[in-house]
Coordinates of C-alpha atoms in Angstrom, one line a residue:
X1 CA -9.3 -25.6 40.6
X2 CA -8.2 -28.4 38.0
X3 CA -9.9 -29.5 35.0
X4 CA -9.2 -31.8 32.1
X5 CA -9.9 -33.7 29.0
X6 CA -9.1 -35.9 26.7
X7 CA -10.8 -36.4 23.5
X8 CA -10.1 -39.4 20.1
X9 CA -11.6 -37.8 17.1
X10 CA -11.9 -39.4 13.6
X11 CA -12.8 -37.8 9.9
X12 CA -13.4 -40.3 7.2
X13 CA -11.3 -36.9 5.1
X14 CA -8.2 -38.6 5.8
X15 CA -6.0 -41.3 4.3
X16 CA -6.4 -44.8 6.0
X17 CA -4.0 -44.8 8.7
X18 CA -4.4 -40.9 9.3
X19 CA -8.1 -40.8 10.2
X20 CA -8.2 -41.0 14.1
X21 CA -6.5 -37.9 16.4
X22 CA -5.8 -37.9 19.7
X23 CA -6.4 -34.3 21.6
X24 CA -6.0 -34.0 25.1
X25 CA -7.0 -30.3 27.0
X26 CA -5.5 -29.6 30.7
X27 CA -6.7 -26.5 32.5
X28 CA -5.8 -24.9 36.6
X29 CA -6.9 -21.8 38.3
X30 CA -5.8 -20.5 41.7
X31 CA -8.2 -17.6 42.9
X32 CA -5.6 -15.3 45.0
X33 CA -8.0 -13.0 46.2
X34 CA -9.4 -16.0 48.7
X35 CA -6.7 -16.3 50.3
X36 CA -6.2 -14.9 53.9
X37 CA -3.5 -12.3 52.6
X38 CA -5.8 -10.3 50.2
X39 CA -9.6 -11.5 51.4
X40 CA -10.2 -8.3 53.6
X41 CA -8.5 -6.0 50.7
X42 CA -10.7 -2.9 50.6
X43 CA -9.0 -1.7 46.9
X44 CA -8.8 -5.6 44.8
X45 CA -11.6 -8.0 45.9
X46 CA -11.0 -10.4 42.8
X47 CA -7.8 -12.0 41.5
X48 CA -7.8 -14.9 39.6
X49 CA -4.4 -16.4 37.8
X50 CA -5.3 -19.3 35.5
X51 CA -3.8 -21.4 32.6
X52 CA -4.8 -24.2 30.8
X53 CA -2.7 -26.3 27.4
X54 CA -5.0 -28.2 25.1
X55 CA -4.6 -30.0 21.6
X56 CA -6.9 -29.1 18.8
X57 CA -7.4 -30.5 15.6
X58 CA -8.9 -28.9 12.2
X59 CA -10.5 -31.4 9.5
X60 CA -11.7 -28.3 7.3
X61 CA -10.5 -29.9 3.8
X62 CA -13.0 -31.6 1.3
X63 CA -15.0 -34.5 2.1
X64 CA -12.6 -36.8 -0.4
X65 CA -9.1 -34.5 0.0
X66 CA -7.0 -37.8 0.3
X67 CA -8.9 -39.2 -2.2
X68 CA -7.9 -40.0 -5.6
X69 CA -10.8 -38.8 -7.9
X70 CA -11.9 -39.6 -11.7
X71 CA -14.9 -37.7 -13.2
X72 CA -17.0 -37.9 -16.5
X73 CA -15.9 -37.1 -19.8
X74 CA -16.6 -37.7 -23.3
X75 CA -14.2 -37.7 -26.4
X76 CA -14.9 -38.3 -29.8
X77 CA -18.8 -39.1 -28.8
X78 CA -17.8 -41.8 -26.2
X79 CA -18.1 -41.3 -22.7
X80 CA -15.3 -42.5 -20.2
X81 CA -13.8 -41.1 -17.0
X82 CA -10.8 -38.8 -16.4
X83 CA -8.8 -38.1 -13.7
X84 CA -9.3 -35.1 -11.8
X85 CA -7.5 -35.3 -8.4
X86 CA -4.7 -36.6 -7.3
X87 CA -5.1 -38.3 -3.7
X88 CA -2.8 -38.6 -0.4
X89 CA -3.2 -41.4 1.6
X90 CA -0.4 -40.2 4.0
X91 CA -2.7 -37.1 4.7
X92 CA -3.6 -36.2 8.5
X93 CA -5.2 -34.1 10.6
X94 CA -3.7 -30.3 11.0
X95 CA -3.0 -30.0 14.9
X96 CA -2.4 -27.1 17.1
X97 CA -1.0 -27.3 20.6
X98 CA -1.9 -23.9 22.5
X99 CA -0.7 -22.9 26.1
X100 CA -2.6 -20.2 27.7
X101 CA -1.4 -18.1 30.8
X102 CA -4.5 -15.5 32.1
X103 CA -5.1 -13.1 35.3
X104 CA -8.4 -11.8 35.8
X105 CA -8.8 -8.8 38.0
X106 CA -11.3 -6.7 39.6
X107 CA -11.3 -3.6 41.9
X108 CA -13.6 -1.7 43.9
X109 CA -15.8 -4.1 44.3
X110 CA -15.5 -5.1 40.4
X111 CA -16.2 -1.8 39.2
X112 CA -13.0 -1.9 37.3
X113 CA -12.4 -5.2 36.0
X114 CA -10.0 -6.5 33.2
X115 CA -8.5 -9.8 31.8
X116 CA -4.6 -10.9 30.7
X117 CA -3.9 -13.2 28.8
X118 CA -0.7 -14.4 27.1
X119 CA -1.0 -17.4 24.4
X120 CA 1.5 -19.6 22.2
X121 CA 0.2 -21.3 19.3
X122 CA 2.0 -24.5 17.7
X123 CA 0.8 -25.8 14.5
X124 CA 1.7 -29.0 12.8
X125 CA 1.0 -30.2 9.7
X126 CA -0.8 -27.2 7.7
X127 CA -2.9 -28.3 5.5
X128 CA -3.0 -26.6 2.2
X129 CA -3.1 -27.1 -1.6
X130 CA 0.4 -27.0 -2.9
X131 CA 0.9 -26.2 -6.8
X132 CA 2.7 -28.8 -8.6
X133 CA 3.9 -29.1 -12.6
X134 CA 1.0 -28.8 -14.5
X135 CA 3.1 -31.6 -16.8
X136 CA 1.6 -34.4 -14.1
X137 CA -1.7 -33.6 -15.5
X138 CA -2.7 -31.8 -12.1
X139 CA -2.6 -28.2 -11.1
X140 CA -2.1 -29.0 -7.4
X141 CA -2.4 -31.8 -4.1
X142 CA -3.5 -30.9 -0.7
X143 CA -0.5 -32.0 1.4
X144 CA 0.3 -31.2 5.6
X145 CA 2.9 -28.9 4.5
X146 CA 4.7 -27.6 7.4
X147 CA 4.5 -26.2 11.2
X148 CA 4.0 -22.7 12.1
X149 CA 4.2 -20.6 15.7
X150 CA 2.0 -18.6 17.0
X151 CA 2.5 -15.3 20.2
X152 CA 0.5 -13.3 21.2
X153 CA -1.0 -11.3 24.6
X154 CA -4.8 -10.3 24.6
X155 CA -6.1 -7.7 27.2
X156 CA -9.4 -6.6 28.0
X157 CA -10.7 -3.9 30.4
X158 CA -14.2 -3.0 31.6
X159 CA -15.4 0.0 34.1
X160 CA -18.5 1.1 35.5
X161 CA -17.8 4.4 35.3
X162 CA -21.2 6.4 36.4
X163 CA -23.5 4.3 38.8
X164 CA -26.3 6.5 39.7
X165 CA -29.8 7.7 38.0
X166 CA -27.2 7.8 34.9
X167 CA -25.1 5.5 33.8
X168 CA -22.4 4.5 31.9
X169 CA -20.6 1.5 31.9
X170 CA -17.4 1.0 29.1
X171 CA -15.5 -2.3 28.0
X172 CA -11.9 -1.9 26.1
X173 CA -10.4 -4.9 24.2
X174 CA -7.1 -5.0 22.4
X175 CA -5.0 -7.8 20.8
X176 CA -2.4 -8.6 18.8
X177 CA 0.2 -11.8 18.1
X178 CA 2.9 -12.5 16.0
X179 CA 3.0 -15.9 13.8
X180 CA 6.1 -17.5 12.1
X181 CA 6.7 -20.3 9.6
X182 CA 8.9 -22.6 11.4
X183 CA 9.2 -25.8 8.8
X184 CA 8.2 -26.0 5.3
X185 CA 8.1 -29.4 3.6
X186 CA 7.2 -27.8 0.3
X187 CA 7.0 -24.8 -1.1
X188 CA 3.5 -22.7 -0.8
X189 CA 4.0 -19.6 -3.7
X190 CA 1.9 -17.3 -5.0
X191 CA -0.3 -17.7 -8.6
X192 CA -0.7 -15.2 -11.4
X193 CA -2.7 -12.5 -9.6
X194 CA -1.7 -13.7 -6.0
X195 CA 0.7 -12.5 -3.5
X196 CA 0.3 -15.0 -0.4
X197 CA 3.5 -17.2 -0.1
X198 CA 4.8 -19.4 3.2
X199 CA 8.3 -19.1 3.7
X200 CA 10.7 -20.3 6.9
X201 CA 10.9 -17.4 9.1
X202 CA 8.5 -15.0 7.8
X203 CA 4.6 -14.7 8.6
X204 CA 2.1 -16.8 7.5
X205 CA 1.0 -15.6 3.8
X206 CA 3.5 -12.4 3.7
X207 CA 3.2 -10.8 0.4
X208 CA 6.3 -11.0 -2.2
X209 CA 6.2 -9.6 -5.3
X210 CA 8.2 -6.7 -7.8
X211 CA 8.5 -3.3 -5.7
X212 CA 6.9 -0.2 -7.9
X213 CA 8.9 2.4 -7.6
X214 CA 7.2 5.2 -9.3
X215 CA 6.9 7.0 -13.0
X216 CA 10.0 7.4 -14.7
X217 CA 9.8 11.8 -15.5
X218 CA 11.9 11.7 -19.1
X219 CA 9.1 8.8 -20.3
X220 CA 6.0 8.3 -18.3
X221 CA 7.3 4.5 -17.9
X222 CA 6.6 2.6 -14.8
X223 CA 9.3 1.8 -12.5
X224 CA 10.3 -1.1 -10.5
X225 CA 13.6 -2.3 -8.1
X226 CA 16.3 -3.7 -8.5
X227 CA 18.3 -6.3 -6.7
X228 CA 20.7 -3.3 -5.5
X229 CA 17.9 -1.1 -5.4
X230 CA 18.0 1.0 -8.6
X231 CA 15.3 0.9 -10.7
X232 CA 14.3 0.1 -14.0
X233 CA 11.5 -0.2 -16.3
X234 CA 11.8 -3.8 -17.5
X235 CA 9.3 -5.7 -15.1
X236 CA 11.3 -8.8 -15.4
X237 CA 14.3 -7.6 -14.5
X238 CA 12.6 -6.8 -11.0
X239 CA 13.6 -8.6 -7.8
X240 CA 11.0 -10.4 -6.2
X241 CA 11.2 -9.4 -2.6
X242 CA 8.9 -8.6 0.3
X243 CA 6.6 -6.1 0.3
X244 CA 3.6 -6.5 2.6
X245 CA 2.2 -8.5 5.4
X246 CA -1.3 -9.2 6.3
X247 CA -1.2 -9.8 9.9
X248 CA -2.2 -7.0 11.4
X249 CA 0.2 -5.2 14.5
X250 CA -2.9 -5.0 16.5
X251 CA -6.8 -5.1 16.9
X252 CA -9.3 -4.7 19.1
X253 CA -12.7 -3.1 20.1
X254 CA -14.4 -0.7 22.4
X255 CA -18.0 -0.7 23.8
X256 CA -20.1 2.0 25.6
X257 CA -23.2 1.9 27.4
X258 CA -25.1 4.9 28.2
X259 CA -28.6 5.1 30.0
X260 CA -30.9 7.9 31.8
X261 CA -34.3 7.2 33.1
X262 CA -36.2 5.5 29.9
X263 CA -33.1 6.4 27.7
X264 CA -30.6 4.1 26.7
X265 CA -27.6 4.1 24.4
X266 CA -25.0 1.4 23.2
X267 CA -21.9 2.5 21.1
X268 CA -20.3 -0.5 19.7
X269 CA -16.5 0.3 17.7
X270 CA -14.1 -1.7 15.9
X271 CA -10.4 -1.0 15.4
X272 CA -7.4 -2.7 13.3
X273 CA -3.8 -1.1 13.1
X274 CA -2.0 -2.5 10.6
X275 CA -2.1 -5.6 8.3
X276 CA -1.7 -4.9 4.4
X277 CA -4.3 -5.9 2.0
X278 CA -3.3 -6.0 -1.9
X279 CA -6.4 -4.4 -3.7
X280 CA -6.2 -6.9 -7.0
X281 CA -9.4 -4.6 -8.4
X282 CA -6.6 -1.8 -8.8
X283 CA -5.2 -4.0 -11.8
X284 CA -8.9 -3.4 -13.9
X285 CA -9.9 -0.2 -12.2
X286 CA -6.7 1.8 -11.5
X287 CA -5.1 1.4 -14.3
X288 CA -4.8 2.4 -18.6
X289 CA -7.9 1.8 -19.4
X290 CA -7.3 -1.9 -20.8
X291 CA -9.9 -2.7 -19.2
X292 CA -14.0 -1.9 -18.9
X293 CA -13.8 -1.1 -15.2
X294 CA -15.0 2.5 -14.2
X295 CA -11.4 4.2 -13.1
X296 CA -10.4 6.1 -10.0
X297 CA -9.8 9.7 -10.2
X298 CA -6.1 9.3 -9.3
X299 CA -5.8 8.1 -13.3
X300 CA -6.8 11.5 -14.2
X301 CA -2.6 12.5 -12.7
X302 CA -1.7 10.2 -15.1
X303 CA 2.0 11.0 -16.9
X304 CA 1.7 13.7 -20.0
X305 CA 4.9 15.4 -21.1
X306 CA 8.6 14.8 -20.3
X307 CA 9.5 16.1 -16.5
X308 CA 5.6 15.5 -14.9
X309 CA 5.9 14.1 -11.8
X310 CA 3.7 11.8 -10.9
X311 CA 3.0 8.2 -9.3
X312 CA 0.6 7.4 -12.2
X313 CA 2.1 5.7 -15.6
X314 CA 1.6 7.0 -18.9
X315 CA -1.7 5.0 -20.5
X316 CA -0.5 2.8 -23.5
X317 CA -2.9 1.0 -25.6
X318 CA -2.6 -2.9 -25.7
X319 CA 0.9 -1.9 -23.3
X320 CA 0.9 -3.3 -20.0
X321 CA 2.7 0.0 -18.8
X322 CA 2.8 -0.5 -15.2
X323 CA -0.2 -3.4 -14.7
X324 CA 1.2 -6.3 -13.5
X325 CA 1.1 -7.3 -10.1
X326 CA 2.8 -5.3 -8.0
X327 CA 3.5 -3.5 -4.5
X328 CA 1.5 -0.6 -6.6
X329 CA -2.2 -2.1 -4.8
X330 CA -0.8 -3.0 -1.7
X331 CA -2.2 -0.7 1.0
X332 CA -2.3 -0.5 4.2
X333 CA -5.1 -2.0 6.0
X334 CA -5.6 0.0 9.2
X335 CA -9.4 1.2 9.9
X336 CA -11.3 2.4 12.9
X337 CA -15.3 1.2 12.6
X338 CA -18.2 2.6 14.4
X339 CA -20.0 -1.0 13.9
X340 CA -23.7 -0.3 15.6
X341 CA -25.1 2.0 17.2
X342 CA -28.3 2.1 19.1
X343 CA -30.6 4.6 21.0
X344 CA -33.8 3.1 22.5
X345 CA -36.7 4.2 24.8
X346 CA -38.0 2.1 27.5
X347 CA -42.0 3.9 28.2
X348 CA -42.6 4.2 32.0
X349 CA -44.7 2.2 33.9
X350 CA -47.3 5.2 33.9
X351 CA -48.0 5.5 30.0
X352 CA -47.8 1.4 30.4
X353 CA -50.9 1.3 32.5
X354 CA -52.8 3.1 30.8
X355 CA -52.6 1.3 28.2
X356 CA -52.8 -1.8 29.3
X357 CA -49.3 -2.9 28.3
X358 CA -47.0 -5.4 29.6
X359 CA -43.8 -3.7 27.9
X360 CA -43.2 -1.3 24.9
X361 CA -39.8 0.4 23.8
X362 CA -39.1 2.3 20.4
X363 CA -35.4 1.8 19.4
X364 CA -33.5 2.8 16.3
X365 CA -30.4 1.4 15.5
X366 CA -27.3 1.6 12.8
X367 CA -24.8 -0.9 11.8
X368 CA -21.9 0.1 9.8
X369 CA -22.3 3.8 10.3
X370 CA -18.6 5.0 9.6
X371 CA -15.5 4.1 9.2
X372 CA -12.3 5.9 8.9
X373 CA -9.4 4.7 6.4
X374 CA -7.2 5.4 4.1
X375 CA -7.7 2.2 2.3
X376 CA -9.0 2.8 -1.2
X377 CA -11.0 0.1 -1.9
X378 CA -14.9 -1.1 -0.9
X379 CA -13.8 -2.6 2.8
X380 CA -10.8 -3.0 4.4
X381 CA -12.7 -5.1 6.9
X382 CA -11.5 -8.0 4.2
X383 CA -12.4 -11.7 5.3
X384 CA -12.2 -13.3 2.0
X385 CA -9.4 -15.3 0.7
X386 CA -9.5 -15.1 -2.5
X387 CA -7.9 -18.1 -4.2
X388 CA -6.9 -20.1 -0.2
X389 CA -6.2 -19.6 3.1
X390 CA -2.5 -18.3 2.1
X391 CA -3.6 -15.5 0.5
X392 CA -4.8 -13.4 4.0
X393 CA -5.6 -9.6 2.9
X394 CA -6.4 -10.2 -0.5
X395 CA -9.2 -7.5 -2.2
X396 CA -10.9 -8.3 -5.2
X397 CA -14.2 -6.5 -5.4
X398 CA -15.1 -7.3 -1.9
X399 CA -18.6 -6.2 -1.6
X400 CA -18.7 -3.5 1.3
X401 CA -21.0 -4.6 4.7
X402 CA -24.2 -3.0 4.2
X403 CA -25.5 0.0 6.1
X404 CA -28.4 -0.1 7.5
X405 CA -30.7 1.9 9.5
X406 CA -33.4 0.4 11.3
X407 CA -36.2 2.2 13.5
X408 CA -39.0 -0.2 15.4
X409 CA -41.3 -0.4 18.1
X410 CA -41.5 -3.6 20.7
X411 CA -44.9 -3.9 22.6
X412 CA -45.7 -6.9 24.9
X413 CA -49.3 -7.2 25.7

């Protein structure tokens, strides 16, 4: 099997001799199991090796990115314009060359079944806002600032495990990749309350920042590390060095189906292991006091007399005694979800007739019923990126995914 296409796309988001991208897609499968040496197996009836390599391109900027902009304003009663972007007319279109490499699988006659896959990502031409002197009368450009890689394997495995008057069937999905800066034409750091950066040879938006290193016992002061890692209580003198990543070491999920007679039963979880997320909310809510955020009940450990040990600074009035930005709300990410779950009954055909119904099933289902974490804040299921797409894992008040429990009835007449 052998498919292709090619593909000439154009975005009126780009400068004038950038707008048009050219993304060609290539993909060939060779089912092993028909051939004469494995047709007649009795154990695997499906085998399927497969790969494909296609060019993508991503346009998700603002309508007038490249564009330089002016907008109204008014000084001394008189109305004028101002500028208020800077444009690019050398800016293009963010491409990503992926080569895929899969085997799907199947035994006894597919009631195991299961997919490899093996992927590499190349990016070209990121395109992000880059911060520039604020002395130019901008605070940044979007630019295509540099290239980036991208591994990883995905694997997925279903089963019918019980086939007769009960049944349960059960799908297992797990992924993970690793991603690396491999060209930076400027630098992408992090802003005031951010910890996202791009750097050649690390992961896309690993977190650098000052390394808290505890409560000082003689003085209640926070402590941070050195460059030859001692410590010290001047937050300035701090190195600024790595200390989280976002990407997580792996995710995936795992589904259950469950049904008897009328009865029926899905099981839906969600897993993540790994991938930091810096709670910015601990700066207002797990902190002095400074501010009028309710506080966590790890303040109340807070640092009293001369030899308490403790992870929690001494609370100084108008003292920013351990509050800047820090590795102190970087947590770890890892969570295990139970997303949905849902029991239903399916009425026989008996009660049906009787009634003179077509169909009728009462159900009651739960989304977001539990999850397990040792992340502090709302969600660690964080999607949000704060300030831009650099900034991966970044918590600031993320409002938690809803619970809900719903119970219904379906009737067809």
């Amino acid at each position: 099997m052998l498919g292709g296409s090619f593909r000439i796309d154009g975005s009126s988001r780009f400068g004038e001799d950038k707008k048009y991208g050219t993304f060609p897609a290539v993909s060939a499968g060779w089912v092993i199991s028909e051939e004469n040496f494995l047709r007649n197996s009795n154990t695997l009836n499906f085998l399927k090796l497969r790969g494909s390599y296609g060019e993508t391109g991503n346009a998700e900027v603002s309508n007038f990115g490249s564009r330089t902009l002016y907008t109204a304003a008014a000084y001394a009663a008189l109305s004028g314009l101002s500028p208020s972007q800077i444009g690019s007319r050398v800016l293009s279109w963010e491409t990503t060359n992926q080569f895929d490499l899969g085997l799907d699988f199947g035994f006894f006659k597919n009631r195991i079944s299961g997919e490899i896959d093996v992927f590499t990502k190349d990016t070209r031409g990121i395109l992000l806002d880059v911060q520039t002197p604020l002395t130019n009368g901008y605070a940044s450009i979007l630019k295509n600032v540099g290239n980036m890689t991208n591994k990883g394997v995905e694997f997925t495995l279903n089963g019918s495990i019980f086939t007769g008057e009960f049944k349960w069937s059960s799908s297992f999905n797990i992924s993970t990749y690793r991603n690396k800066v491999t060209q930076l034409a400027n630098p992408v750091s992090s802003s005031s309350r951010t910890l996202g950066r791009l750097a050649v040879g690390a992961p896309f938006g690993q977190f650098y920042g000052h390394k808290y290193m505890g409560v000082d016992p003689a003085n209640g002061d926070a402590l941070y590390m050195l460059a030859d890692g001692k410590t010290t209580n001047s937050f300035n003198d701090a190195v600024d060095t790595v200390i989280g990543n976002p990407n997580p070491d792996y995710y995936g999920g795992w589904n259950n189906h469950f049904s008897y007679k009328g009865f029926e039963l899905d099981i839906q979880c969600q897993f993540v292991k790994g991938g930091d997320i810096y709670n910015i909310a601990g700066i207002f809510q797990s902190v002095n006091g400074d501010y009028f955020d309710n506080q966590t009940l790890d303040q109340m450990k807070y640092w009293r007399n001369p030899g308490d040990i403790t992870d929690i600074p001494q609370p100084r009035l108008y003292d920013g005694n351990g509050t800047d930005k820090s590795s102190r709300w970087v947590q770890d990410g890892s969570y295990f979800r139970i997303k949905s779950i849902n029991f239903g009954y399916n009425v026989s055909r008996a009660l049906l007739k009787r009634f003179r119904m077509e169909s009728a099933r009462i159900y009651v289902s739960a989304n977001n019923l539990f999850t397990f974490t040792k992340y502090t804040g709302y969600d660690p299921e964080v999607n949000t990126q704060y300030v831009s797409n650099v900034n991966l894992g970044h918590d600031f008040y993320t409002p938690p995914q809803a619970r809900t429990i719903t119970v219904g009835i379906n009737i067809g007449l």
